[in-house]
Structure formats: C-alpha cells, structure tokens
Amino acid sequence: MRLRAPFQLPKLGAVPTPVSRVLVVADAHLGQVPPAVRAAFHSFLDEVPQAGDHLLIIGDLFDFWFEYQSVIPRKHFATVAKLQEVRARGGGIPITFVGGNHDRWGGSFFRQDLGIDFYGGEAELELGGRRAFVAHGDGLTEQHWTGKLMHRFTRHPVTIAVFRILHPTIGFWIADQFSRHLADNTKDRAVLDRASAAQRRWAAEFLGRRPDVEIVIMAHTHRPVLDRLSDGRAYLNPGAFLDGGRYAVVTANGVELKQFTTERLLPA
C-alpha cells in the first residue's frame, strides 16, 4: 500500500499552521458498548479539542463502519455530527482517522463530506513536530490463529467487494452478528499481557530499523503504554477510551497518557 501524508510538509521558509497538541484516542467501540461510553466520548469531543489541536483517532472508534456508495451506518450519525462540529471549531481542527479492524472500511464520506484524513491501514504522519508511524495494531502481534485469520479475511479485496454488493440493511445486520469476532475480546489477563508485551517488542524493533521515525503509535490491545527510549523516541498506546476515557497527548515537548472522566463514565 502506498502511504500518503494527510498534508504536505511546509516548504523551506513557509510558516506552518501551529498545532499545540495532538490528541490521540482509540477503541471506543461505539455501538457495541453501553450508551454511557458514547455520551462520554461526545463530552470529550465537546470539551477537549481546542483551536490549534489535532485529533488523531487510531481505530475502532465504531463497533463497525462500512461505507456504501450512498449509505453510512445510521446508528453512528450523532457521533459523525460531533466530529463535524470539532472540524469547524476555532477556525478548523484537523482530524486524522486511521481505521481499525472494526472500522477501516471508510472512504470518501470522511474525506470529502467531513474533511477528515482517513486511512484504511498504516500511515506515516507528522505529529507534533515528530515523524510518526501510526497503525491500529491488529494483524501485527495477534496471539491466536483466529485473530490472524480474521485480519487477513477482513482486509482481503474480495471480501470487501462481496460485502459491498450486499444491500446495506443485510450488510449491517451481518456486521452486528459478527462484530464481536473482529477483535480480541478475551478476558484472560495473561493473554492480554502477552499481546501488549508483543506489541511493545514490535514497536521497539520497528524503531530500531527506522531511525527517522520518532514515535510509534498503536492501539488494539486496550492497554495504555508509554515506552520512552534513551534517545527521546517513544512507543505509545493510549489505551481504550471505553476503559474510563483513556487517551493521550503528543506535543513537541513530550508525550503523556491522560484520562477523561465524567459522571457518565468513571475509570474502569
């Protein structure tokens, strides 16, 4: 896959639009979680992104998202409207969406209708003055053969083409039946620990191969992690928003794990 940047780097001598913070959020799984999680995420969008910020969503914001030519999932309309409000706030807050194993089948609706930079897979971006490799993380360090198989199946062009010819009502019904199989839903903490550890090793090895990349950002394991290397580079997993409103902030000066809590969503 040929990667493209969400914006062109400024030419020498040009003054770039200042971005004070990059807000990183993932794994809300809206549509599959209690309504309180959606309410909290909407509150997060209302209160946290400010003028000068950049919102980075790194997958599984939705339990399922698939765009047909003229149809989008109706149950996520309120969240899409909130994202549009963020885009218009303070003269325009940029949003980048890197899809996960539940919502990588987006496209022109995000790009053309909402002005959101959307990637169905991995991307290399400039974030907070840092060169970043960004991916949801599925398929990279799966701990079970079923996860690896599901990753290959859901990304395969034939699977996508066949799903696209279905009537949307049928397609969304199928997705509702099988959505829970698109991610690792195990409650076994040992398995989750292995997945998180494997992801950290993968990131460290990637950074070892790519000295030009300053930060690797992934999600998927639902485990918040911030590993700082001795040379100042880092691996970041913001954790899952559904687990007590977890997110992260990246600036030119550092990286920080954060938590957004309201009366509707207490820490897990």
Backbone as a ProteinNet text record, in pm:
[ID]
protein_1_A
[PRIMARY]
MRLRAPFQLPKLGAVPTPVSRVLVVADAHLGQVPPAVRAAFHSFLDEVPQAGDHLLIIGDLFDFWFEYQSVIPRKHFATVAKLQEVRARGGGIPITFVGGNHDRWGGSFFRQDLGIDFYGGEAELELGGRRAFVAHGDGLTEQHWTGKLMHRFTRHPVTIAVFRILHPTIGFWIADQFSRHLADNTKDRAVLDRASAAQRRWAAEFLGRRPDVEIVIMAHTHRPVLDRLSDGRAYLNPGAFLDGGRYAVVTANGVELKQFTTERLLPA
[TERTIARY]
84.7	0	87.8	56.7	131.2	68.8	150.2	100.1	105.9	11.4	14	2	62.6	52.7	-76	-132.5	-259.4	-243.7	-121.2	-98.8	45.9	76.7	212.5	297.1	419.5	509.7	539.2	552.1	575.1	709.4	711.3	835.5	927.2	1054.5	1152.7	1115.9	1106.9	1074.9	928	841.4	698.6	668.6	561.5	521.5	406.9	426.5	319.6	213.4	92.2	-14	23.1	25.5	70.6	-28	24.8	-54.8	2.8	-75	-22.6	-19.5	-122.4	-132	-189.5	-145.5	-211.1	-280.8	-412.8	-492.8	-514.1	-471.8	-475.8	-579.9	-674.3	-782	-812.9	-855.3	-882.7	-977	-1030.1	-1101.8	-1216	-1305.2	-1429.5	-1535.8	-1527.9	-1620.9	-1766.5	-1794.7	-1929.6	-2027.3	-2138.7	-2237.9	-2235.9	-2125	-2110.9	-2099.3	-2090.7	-2068.3	-2191.1	-2199.2	-2313.6	-2324.9	-2448.2	-2467.7	-2384.4	-2348.2	-2268.1	-2132.4	-2078	-1947.5	-1961.7	-2068.1	-2090.3	-2112.3	-2191.5	-2215.4	-2085	-1998.4	-1869.9	-1780.6	-1780.8	-1698.2	-1747	-1876.9	-1931	-1890.7	-1891.8	-1846.8	-1698.7	-1620.4	-1478.4	-1461.4	-1538.7	-1529	-1573.6	-1669.8	-1717.1	-1613.2	-1541.7	-1461.4	-1311.2	-1256.6	-1111	-1046.9	-1083.9	-1015.7	-1040.8	-931.9	-940.3	-865.7	-886.9	-819.7	-669.5	-610	-468.1	-436	-535.6	-513.8	-531.2	-488.3	-506.3	-559.6	-675.1	-735.3	-695.6	-632.2	-590.8	-668	-750.2	-827.8	-759.2	-718.2	-641.6	-717.1	-839.9	-911.6	-1009.2	-1109.6	-1216.5	-1289.8	-1304.8	-1395.8	-1536.9	-1570.6	-1702.7	-1691.5	-1800	-1801.8	-1798.6	-1856.3	-1848.9	-1880.3	-1801	-1824.7	-1792.7	-1890.1	-1869.6	-1948	-1881.6	-1946.8	-1990.4	-2119.3	-2168.5	-2168.3	-2201.6	-2190.7	-2271.5	-2389.3	-2473.2	-2532.5	-2473.4	-2528	-2415	-2438.1	-2346.8	-2426.9	-2361.2	-2435.4	-2513.9	-2644.8	-2733.3	-2706.5	-2673.4	-2660.2	-2541.4	-2450.7	-2335.2	-2349.3	-2469.3	-2488.8	-2454.4	-2498.5	-2474	-2324.8	-2247.4	-2102.5	-2039	-2083.9	-2032.7	-2061.1	-2181.3	-2215.3	-2122.7	-2087.2	-1993.1	-1855.4	-1810.2	-1681.4	-1683.3	-1796.8	-1807.9	-1801.2	-1860.5	-1851.2	-1706.3	-1631.9	-1490.6	-1413.3	-1438.4	-1368.5	-1387.4	-1506.4	-1537.6	-1496.9	-1453.1	-1425.6	-1296.4	-1301	-1180.4	-1111.4	-1187.6	-1127.2	-1085.6	-1111	-1082.2	-980.7	-1027	-938.4	-917.2	-794.3	-771.1	-798.2	-856	-881.3	-821.7	-747.9	-696.2	-751.6	-803	-865.7	-791.9	-725	-661.7	-749.8	-811.6	-911.2	-853.9	-938.5	-900.3	-971.2	-965	-1026.7	-1178.8	-1236.6	-1381.8	-1427	-1338.7	-1387.7	-1289.5	-1216.7	-1121.8	-1183.1	-1313.6	-1375.4	-1443.6	-1379.3	-1429.8	-1377.4	-1402.7	-1356.6	-1397.5	-1468	-1496.4	-1586	-1669.2	-1754.9	-1669.5	-1571.6	-1483.1	-1401.7	-1345	-1252.9	-1326.9	-1431.2	-1497.7	-1607.8	-1687.9	-1801	-1761	-1664.3	-1626.2	-1490.2	-1411.2	-1277.9	-1182.1	-1205.2	-1119.9	-1023.9	-895.4	-798.5	-817	-853	-885.4	-789.1	-739.5	-651.2	-708.2	-716.7	-767	-662.4	-538.1	-430.9	-326.1	-202.2	-93.9	-67.2	-9.9	24.6	147.7	224.4	335.2	301.6	298.3	247.5	345	327.3	398.6	303.7	339.8	254	332.6	289.4	356.3	503.8	537.8	677.8	757.4	690.9	758.8	714.2	807.3	770.9	715.1	592.7	524.1	478.7	492.6	428.2	303.1	189.1	60.5	-14.6	-62	-142.8	-231.6	-346.2	-430.6	-358.9	-292.6	-212.2	-260.9	-382.3	-431	-350	-329.6	-254.2	-104.1	-54.7	89.4	140.5	64.9	110.6	-3.1	-88.5	-201	-151.2	-219.7	-177.8	-249.7	-342.7	-418.3	-438	-439.7	-451.6	-582.9	-688.7	-815.6	-805.9	-727.5	-708	-634	-530.9	-455.2	-543	-625	-713.5	-816.6	-878.2	-979.4	-919.1	-796.8	-728.7	-712.5	-665.4	-645.3	-778.8	-879.6	-1010.2	-1077	-1076.6	-1147.9	-1076.5	-947.1	-872.2	-869.1	-910	-894.7	-987.4	-937	-1019.9	-1145.9	-1138.4	-1256.1	-1364.6	-1325.3	-1421.9	-1491.6	-1414.6	-1470.7	-1563.9	-1522.6	-1604.7	-1737	-1732.4	-1855.4	-1948	-1893.1	-1975.6	-2039.6	-1967.7	-2018.1	-2140.2	-2156.6	-2271.4	-2396.8	-2380.9	-2497.8	-2583.9	-2712.7	-2797.4	-2748.5	-2739.4	-2687.1	-2755.5	-2887.7	-2957.7	-2905.9	-2881.6	-2828.3	-2684	-2606.6	-2466.4	-2451	-2529.4	-2518.9	-2570.1	-2670.1	-2718.5	-2609.5	-2542	-2432.4	-2323.5	-2291.9	-2187.6	-2226.4	-2354.3	-2398.8	-2383.6	-2403.2	-2393	-2249	-2156.5	-2019.1	-1920.1	-1967.8	-1876.2	-1785.9	-1837.7	-1757.5	-1641.5	-1645.1	-1536.8	-1425	-1444	-1344.2	-1232.9	-1242.4	-1138.4	-1115.6	-1005.7	-975.8	-1053.8	-1160.4	-1245.3	-1217	-1104.1	-1073.8	-1063.9	-1107.2	-1096	-977.3	-903.8	-787.8	-675	-642.6	-541.5	-404.8	-376.4	-247.2	-234.4	-342.7	-340	-324	-395.8	-385	-244.6	-185.8	-48.4	48.1	31.7	120	102.9	-22.1	-46.7	17	2.1	60.2	212.7	271.2	416.6	468	396	437.8	432	331.7	321	436.1	474.4	586.9	716.9	737.6	857.3	857.1	739.2	728.1	765.1	714.3	742.4	891.2	952.4	1094.6	1178.2	1142.2	1215.1	1194.9	1074.5	1047.2	1131.1	1134.2	1212.7	1361.5	1406	1544.6	1578	1479.7	1501	1484	1407.2	1370.5	1414.5	1541	1587.8	1522.8	1458.7	1392	1256.5	1200.2	1070.5	1093.1	1022.3	1042.2	940.3	825.5	724.8	640.3	613.9	521.5	396.1	281.5	154.3	63.5	19.1	-73.3	-178.9	-283	-391.2	-420	-546.1	-591.1	-584.8	-479.1	-468.6	-546.7	-596.5	-671.3	-584.6	-454.9	-364.1	-285.1	-299.7	-221.3	-73.5	12.5	157.1	229.2	333	423	564.8	636.1	776	863.1	950.4	1042.3	1180.9	1238.4	1372.5	1474.5	1596.8	1701.7	1731.5	1702.4	1729.4	1611.9	1507.8	1394	1278.3	1297.2	1186.6	1094.6	978.2	879.1	785.1	727	613.1	494.4	379.5	259.5	140.3	69.6	-63.6	-152.4	-251.2	-330.7	-425.3	-439.5	-540.7	-676.3	-777	-910.4	-995	-1059.4	-1147.1	-1259.8	-1303.7	-1413.3	-1372.5	-1241.7	-1192.6	-1165.1	-1269.6	-1254	-1205	-1228.1	-1195.7	-1047.8	-974.8	-830.5	-798.4	-697.6	-645.4	-503.3	-439.1	-301.5	-284.1	-180.1	-147.1	-1.3	21.8	156.5	183.2	294.4	336.3	482.3	533.2	674.3	763.8	709.7	790.5	777	677	662.4	535.8	518.6	402.5	347.3	214.1	152.6	25	9.3	-115.6	-214.1	-340.1	-441.3	-568.1	-659.8	-788.2	-896.4	-1004	-1118.1	-1230.8	-1275	-1382.8	-1496.4	-1615.2	-1733.7	-1820.5	-1931.9	-2024.2	-2080.6	-2076.5	-2131.4	-2032.6	-1904	-1804.8	-1694.4	-1696.9	-1594.4	-1481.9	-1361.3	-1249.1	-1281	-1233.1	-1257.9	-1166.6
-119.5	0	124	216.9	341.7	439.1	487.1	575.4	719.4	798.4	940.1	1017.2	1132.2	1214.7	1292.9	1326.4	1399.4	1543.3	1593.1	1727	1733.2	1822.1	1835.5	1908.7	1861.6	1930.4	2069.1	2169.8	2304.6	2316.4	2395.7	2421	2507.1	2500	2575.8	2723.6	2783.4	2925.2	2951.2	2847.1	2866.1	2855.4	2920	2916.7	2818.1	2701.6	2603.5	2650.8	2594	2623.4	2563.1	2642.1	2588.5	2486.6	2378.5	2276.5	2258.4	2292.5	2288.5	2147.7	2067.5	1932.5	1837.9	1712.5	1605.2	1517.9	1508.2	1426.4	1289.9	1185.2	1050.3	967.6	911.5	834.3	712.7	604.6	480.2	392.5	291.9	182	227.4	307	338.5	233.8	171.6	66.3	111	232	285.4	199.4	169.9	82.1	-56.4	-90.8	-221.5	-209.2	-86.4	-59.2	11.2	24.6	94.6	238.2	292.5	430.3	532.4	502.5	595.8	622.1	523.8	543.1	642	627.6	722.7	863.2	875.5	1006.2	1068.3	986.8	1037.9	1079.2	1001.2	1037.9	1167.9	1186.3	1312.5	1428.5	1405.7	1509.8	1540.2	1436.9	1454.9	1544.1	1517.4	1598.8	1742.4	1760.8	1895.1	1974.2	1907.3	1977.6	1980.1	1877.6	1864.9	1928.6	1892.8	1953.1	2103.8	2179.2	2324.7	2373.4	2500.3	2558.6	2536	2489.7	2460	2314.3	2235.8	2094.4	2013.7	1889.9	1792.5	1665.9	1619.1	1497.8	1378.7	1279.4	1157.2	1039.7	975.7	857.7	737	640.6	528.8	396.2	398.6	275.8	232.3	157.4	102	209.5	326.1	424.9	368.2	300.1	238.7	87.1	23.5	-122.3	-175.9	-99	-135.6	-12.5	5.4	114.2	63.2	78.1	41.7	140.6	199.5	296.6	230	238.4	207.9	337.4	329.5	446.7	565.1	537.8	647.9	620.5	527.4	489.2	478.4	530.7	513.1	455.1	396.7	339.8	446.5	432.9	531.9	549.7	440.3	449	532.8	565.1	647	792	829.6	965.1	1072	1053.5	1155.4	1175.9	1068.4	1080.9	1149.7	1116	1182.4	1332.5	1369.4	1511.4	1580.4	1511.3	1568.4	1589.4	1494	1508.8	1627.9	1648.5	1763.9	1894	1896.9	2015.7	2043.8	1938.1	1955.7	2012.6	1961.3	2008.9	2158.9	2210.9	2352.3	2442.5	2386	2464.9	2546	2669.1	2750.9	2771.9	2780.9	2800.6	2672.5	2557.9	2430.7	2347	2240.6	2147.1	2026.3	1996.7	1880.7	1750.9	1655.5	1522	1420	1326	1213.3	1085.3	998.5	874	758.6	676.1	554.3	437.8	370.6	269.2	147.4	83.4	-38.9	-158.6	-271.9	-392.3	-389.8	-286.3	-269.6	-160	-70.4	46.8	96.8	5.7	50.1	65	40	42.9	175.9	282.6	416.6	463.3	590.3	639.9	782.2	801.6	936.1	1015.5	949.4	1023.6	1100.4	1034.1	1102.4	1210.8	1176.6	1269.2	1388.2	1360.6	1465.6	1537.2	1463	1524.6	1586.5	1524.2	1574	1642.2	1624.2	1684.1	1617	1488.5	1410.5	1327.4	1331.5	1246	1103.8	1014.5	877	779.9	684.2	579	443.9	351.9	219.9	129.1	173.5	92.6	180.7	134.9	209.2	341.3	436.6	566.1	621.7	699.4	774	921.6	989	1124.2	1212.3	1343.1	1439.2	1481.8	1450.9	1478.4	1553.1	1672.7	1749.3	1769.3	1785.5	1803.8	1675.4	1560.3	1431.3	1346.1	1271.7	1173.2	1052.2	1010	903.8	793	670.3	555.5	525.5	522.3	506.9	388.5	300.7	186.7	144.2	85.7	35	-77.3	-165.5	-269.8	-410.6	-428.4	-563	-627.1	-757.1	-830.1	-828.9	-742.9	-732	-825.9	-838.7	-920.8	-1006.3	-1059.9	-1139.8	-1262.6	-1298.2	-1408.3	-1539.4	-1536.9	-1657.4	-1663.9	-1785.3	-1800.7	-1743.7	-1744.6	-1690.7	-1540.5	-1470.2	-1327.9	-1300.3	-1379.3	-1363.2	-1390.5	-1496.5	-1531	-1422	-1372.4	-1268.6	-1141.9	-1109.1	-991.2	-1003	-1116.8	-1136.6	-1137.3	-1200.4	-1212.4	-1076.4	-995.1	-867.8	-763.8	-782.1	-688.8	-730.1	-851.7	-903.6	-828.8	-787.2	-713	-787.8	-920.9	-998.1	-989.2	-1001	-988.9	-853.9	-747.9	-612.7	-595.9	-647.7	-634.7	-708.6	-829.7	-907.2	-836.9	-786.4	-717.1	-592.4	-526.6	-402	-422.6	-540.6	-563.3	-604	-628.7	-661	-537.1	-558.3	-447	-400	-266.6	-217.5	-275.3	-294.2	-349.8	-488.8	-568.1	-703.2	-695.1	-606.4	-592.4	-551.5	-453	-407.2	-513.4	-590.5	-699.5	-803.9	-841.4	-938.2	-883.8	-755.9	-694.6	-698.4	-672.1	-675.7	-815.7	-919.5	-1056.5	-1097.9	-1044.3	-1091.7	-988.2	-870.8	-764.2	-807.4	-884.4	-923.2	-1014.5	-1073.5	-1161.1	-1085.1	-955.8	-878.4	-829.6	-851.7	-807.9	-916.1	-902.1	-995.4	-953	-1027.9	-992.5	-1078	-1146.1	-1232.8	-1152.8	-1214.4	-1153.1	-1211.9	-1303.3	-1364.7	-1262.5	-1218.1	-1113.2	-1159.3	-1289.1	-1339.3	-1322	-1348.2	-1330.7	-1183.2	-1098.1	-954.7	-903.6	-957.1	-918.7	-958.5	-1078.7	-1124.1	-1038	-1002.5	-919.4	-782.4	-723.6	-592.6	-598.8	-702.9	-717.3	-738.1	-818.3	-842.6	-714	-632.2	-505.1	-411.9	-410.4	-326.1	-371.1	-504	-554.9	-518.3	-531.2	-497.4	-350.4	-263.2	-120.4	-91.7	-156.6	-134.6	-179.2	-293.4	-342.3	-249.7	-198.5	-106.1	20.7	75.2	195.1	167.9	45.5	10	7.8	-31.2	-34.7	100.5	189.4	316.7	433.7	472.6	584	717.4	725.5	850	866.3	759.3	764.5	792.1	892.6	933.8	874.4	832.6	775.1	674	560.5	459.5	466	474.4	483.6	370.5	288	179.4	169.4	89.9	68.7	-81.7	-120.1	-258	-345.3	-336.4	-422.5	-369.3	-245.9	-180.6	-159.3	-158.5	-139.3	-10.6	88.8	211.8	185.4	230.6	209.9	333.2	373.9	477.6	433.7	389	349.2	458	514.5	617.7	557.2	574.4	526.4	628	582.7	670.7	787	770.9	878.4	974.2	959.3	1050	1001.8	895.8	841.8	759.4	720.7	659.4	566.1	473.6	393.3	430.1	454.8	497.7	411.6	365.2	308.5	385.9	461.9	545.8	467.6	336.5	260	277.2	213.4	216.5	325.5	407.1	509.8	446.3	329.1	265	225.3	219.5	187	314.4	386.5	504.5	627.8	638.5	761.6	783.4	678.1	692.1	754.1	840.8	899.3	946.1	1009.9	1056.2	1189.9	1261	1390.2	1387.4	1427.8	1437.6	1583.7	1636.3	1772.5	1768.1	1883.5	1890.9	1865.1	1882.5	1868.9	1734.8	1655.2	1529	1454.8	1338.6	1251.4	1217.3	1218.4	1196.8	1115.1	1014.5	940.4	1020.7	1025.1	1106.3	1023.4	1079.6	1015.1	1121	1101.2	1191.6	1123	1184	1122.2	1222.2	1170.5	1249.9	1168.8	1224.4	1149.7	1028.2	1034	923.6	812.4	836.6	735.6	743.4	654.9	650.7	557.7	576.4	489.3	343.4	257.9	114.2	55.5
0	0	0	-86.6	-88.2	9.9	102.6	206.7	162	205.8	175.6	305.6	311.2	431.6	428.1	545.3	546.1	502.9	501.2	449.9	401.8	311.4	261.9	364.2	380	469.9	414.4	500.9	453.5	381.3	276.2	205.3	291	259.6	334.6	332.5	451	460.5	484	460.7	482.5	630.6	674.7	814.6	829.1	895.8	908.6	1006.6	989.6	1084.6	1219.6	1326.1	1454.7	1510.5	1562	1628.6	1767.9	1870.2	2005.9	2062.3	2029.9	2084.6	1980.4	1986.2	1912.2	2014.8	2006.1	2097.5	2032.8	2100.4	2044.5	2119.4	2044.9	2107.4	2022	2086.6	2014.1	2094.2	2027	2091.7	2182.5	2126.1	2196.9	2167.5	2048.9	2007.6	2020.6	1975.6	1985.3	1905.2	1967.9	1907.7	1967.5	2034.5	2097.5	2249	2296.2	2438.8	2497.5	2630.1	2690	2639.4	2634.8	2587.7	2664.3	2789.5	2868.4	2804.2	2735.2	2670.4	2554.9	2477.8	2367.9	2422.8	2530.6	2589.9	2638	2697.4	2745.9	2630.3	2522.4	2408.2	2345.7	2339.2	2287.8	2378.9	2509.9	2602.6	2581.6	2558.6	2528.4	2405.1	2300.7	2179.5	2205.4	2294.5	2326.7	2406.2	2496	2595.5	2569.1	2504.8	2499.3	2375.5	2253.4	2137.3	2129.2	2120.1	2111.4	1987.6	1956	1839.3	1849.3	1741	1739.8	1765.4	1812.6	1836.5	1708	1713.3	1604.9	1670	1626.4	1681.5	1595.2	1657.1	1588.5	1646.1	1563.5	1602.3	1539.4	1621.4	1564	1574.8	1531.7	1506.7	1613.4	1565.7	1647.4	1726.7	1665.9	1722.3	1721	1611.3	1595	1605	1650	1650.8	1509.1	1415.1	1273.5	1191.1	1087.2	992.1	852.7	763	623.3	539	441.2	353.3	224.1	198.2	65.1	-15.9	-142.7	-228.5	-176.2	-120.3	-72.6	65.4	141.3	270.6	372.1	492.2	604	720.2	822.3	935.8	1011.6	1016	1077.2	1226.4	1296.4	1442.1	1485.9	1392.6	1428.4	1381.4	1340.3	1287.6	1391.2	1516.4	1619.7	1641.8	1637.6	1656.2	1537.1	1417.8	1297.4	1303.1	1350.9	1363.4	1463.5	1571.2	1668.7	1606.2	1527	1459.5	1365.1	1298.2	1209.1	1288.1	1407.5	1492.9	1532.7	1564.8	1600.1	1482.4	1364.9	1244.8	1226.2	1261.9	1238.9	1354	1466	1585.7	1570.4	1617.3	1624.3	1491.4	1384.5	1253.2	1184.2	1249	1184.4	1259.3	1325.2	1394.3	1303.9	1264.2	1177.4	1251.4	1178.9	1232.7	1136.8	1191.8	1115	1175.3	1090.2	1133.3	1064.3	1144.1	1094.1	1137.9	1043.9	1076.1	1145.6	1227.2	1295.6	1235.9	1304.2	1249.9	1257.3	1317.2	1315.8	1220.1	1181.1	1105.2	1000	935.6	834.7	696.1	683.1	551	523.1	563.7	533.3	398.9	369.8	241.1	214.5	104.3	55.6	150.6	229.1	321.7	422	480.3	574.3	504.5	390.9	324.1	261.9	187.9	110.2	187.6	261.8	331.8	465.1	534.2	666.1	667.8	564.4	563.6	659.4	686.9	775.6	692.1	725.8	657.5	706.9	615.7	654.5	588.5	668.5	620.8	661.3	567.1	599.2	662.7	664.4	722.4	786.3	783.9	846.6	774.1	847.6	789.4	858.8	785.7	844.4	834.6	949.6	960.6	1037	1023	1105.9	1217.8	1341.2	1455.9	1562.6	1595.2	1698.8	1671.6	1544.5	1508.5	1505.7	1515.4	1517.1	1398.5	1341.3	1239.8	1311.9	1275.4	1348.6	1254.3	1300.4	1236.5	1316.9	1249	1317.4	1257.7	1342.2	1298.6	1413.4	1380.6	1489.6	1562.9	1488.4	1551.1	1527.3	1476.4	1451.4	1338	1350.6	1249.8	1271.3	1358.6	1379.7	1488.6	1594.9	1708.1	1763.4	1675.6	1723	1798.8	1906.6	1992.3	1961.3	1866.6	1833.9	1683.3	1629.8	1484.4	1431.5	1514.1	1466.1	1441.5	1526.9	1505.8	1376.7	1348.9	1225.7	1103.9	1112.1	1001.5	977.1	1085.4	1071.5	1013.6	1053.6	999.5	848.5	800.8	657.1	583.8	642.7	577.7	561.2	667.1	660.9	576.2	552.7	468	321.5	291.9	156.1	59.6	-56.5	-152.6	-195.2	-204.6	-245.3	-137.7	-11.8	97.4	92.9	74.4	70.3	-48.6	-165.3	-286.1	-272.3	-214.1	-196.2	-97.9	11.7	110	49.8	-39.7	-96.3	-185.8	-244.1	-332.4	-254.4	-123.5	-42	-22.1	-1.3	40.4	177.3	200.2	327.8	450.8	446.1	561.6	594.5	490.8	512.1	560.5	498.3	537	682	725.7	864.1	961.6	920.8	1006	1026.3	918	929.1	1020.6	1003.8	1086.9	1234.3	1264.9	1403.8	1463.7	1380.5	1430.2	1456.9	1375.4	1381.6	1433.1	1471.1	1512.2	1626.6	1721.1	1836	1798.8	1678.6	1635.8	1564.3	1539.2	1466.5	1557.3	1685.4	1779.1	1882.8	1955.8	2062.9	2186.3	2218.8	2331.7	2454.1	2455.2	2568.1	2697.7	2806.8	2939.1	3015.3	2951.1	3013.6	3020.1	3140.7	3156	3107.7	3118.1	3071.4	2920.5	2847.9	2702.5	2667.6	2740.4	2715.9	2747.8	2854	2888.3	2777.3	2722.1	2613.7	2489.9	2459.6	2342.1	2357.4	2476	2499.5	2493.6	2554.2	2552.8	2410.7	2331.8	2193.8	2112.8	2138.3	2066.6	2103.7	2229.5	2273.2	2207.2	2198	2131.4	1983.7	1920.5	1777.8	1755.9	1841.5	1827.5	1847.4	1946.5	1971.1	1851.9	1793.3	1676.2	1556.6	1541.1	1430.5	1446.2	1565.9	1590.2	1567.9	1596.7	1571.6	1423.6	1341	1195.7	1130.5	1195.7	1134.4	1222.5	1215.5	1298.8	1264.2	1146.2	1107.7	1175	1230.8	1298.4	1446.2	1498.4	1637.3	1733.6	1680.7	1769.3	1692.3	1755.4	1704.2	1789.2	1724	1795.7	1748.2	1841.9	1810.8	1921.1	1893.6	1989.9	1994.2	1987.4	1967.5	2092.2	2172.8	2290.7	2410.5	2401.3	2509.4	2633.3	2617.2	2729.2	2710.9	2800.6	2788	2816.5	2725.8	2739	2687.1	2757.2	2708.5	2739.9	2636.5	2649.5	2589.4	2670.7	2622.9	2603.2	2484.6	2458.3	2507.4	2523.6	2575.8	2482.7	2353.1	2257.5	2241	2325.2	2320	2235.9	2160.6	2081.6	2171.7	2118.2	2207.2	2133.2	2211.5	2167.4	2255.2	2191.3	2263	2226.6	2327.9	2312.7	2409.9	2360.8	2451.3	2540.7	2516.5	2587.4	2520.5	2576.5	2517.9	2582.4	2500	2555.9	2636.9	2597.6	2670.9	2812.9	2839.5	2974.1	3053	3084.4	3168.4	3096.3	2966.1	2892.8	2868.5	2842.2	2822.3	2686.4	2686.1	2563	2591.7	2495.3	2513.7	2443.7	2483.3	2423.8	2379	2254.6	2199.1	2165.8	2214.2	2180.7	2138.9	2099.4	2062.7	2182.3	2302.6	2424.2	2493.7	2456.5	2526	2488.4	2553.4	2532.4	2669.7	2681.4	2812.4	2799.3	2885.8	2895.6	2979.8	2933.5	3002.4	3021.2	3098.2	3120.4	3129.4	3053.3	3053.4	3127.1	3235.3	3312.4	3331.6	3332.1	3361.3	3456.3	3497.2	3582.2	3509.2	3374.6	3297	3272.4	3293.3	3263.3	3366.6	3463.9	3566.7	3522.9	3578	3539.8	3564.6	3471.6	3486.4	3594.2
[MASK]
++++++++++++++++++++++++++++++++++++++++++++++++++++++++++++++++++++++++++++++++++++++++++++++++++++++++++++++++++++++++++++++++++++++++++++++++++++++++++++++++++++++++++++++++++++++++++++++++++++++++++++++++++++++++++++++++++++++++++++++++++++++++++++++++++++++++++++

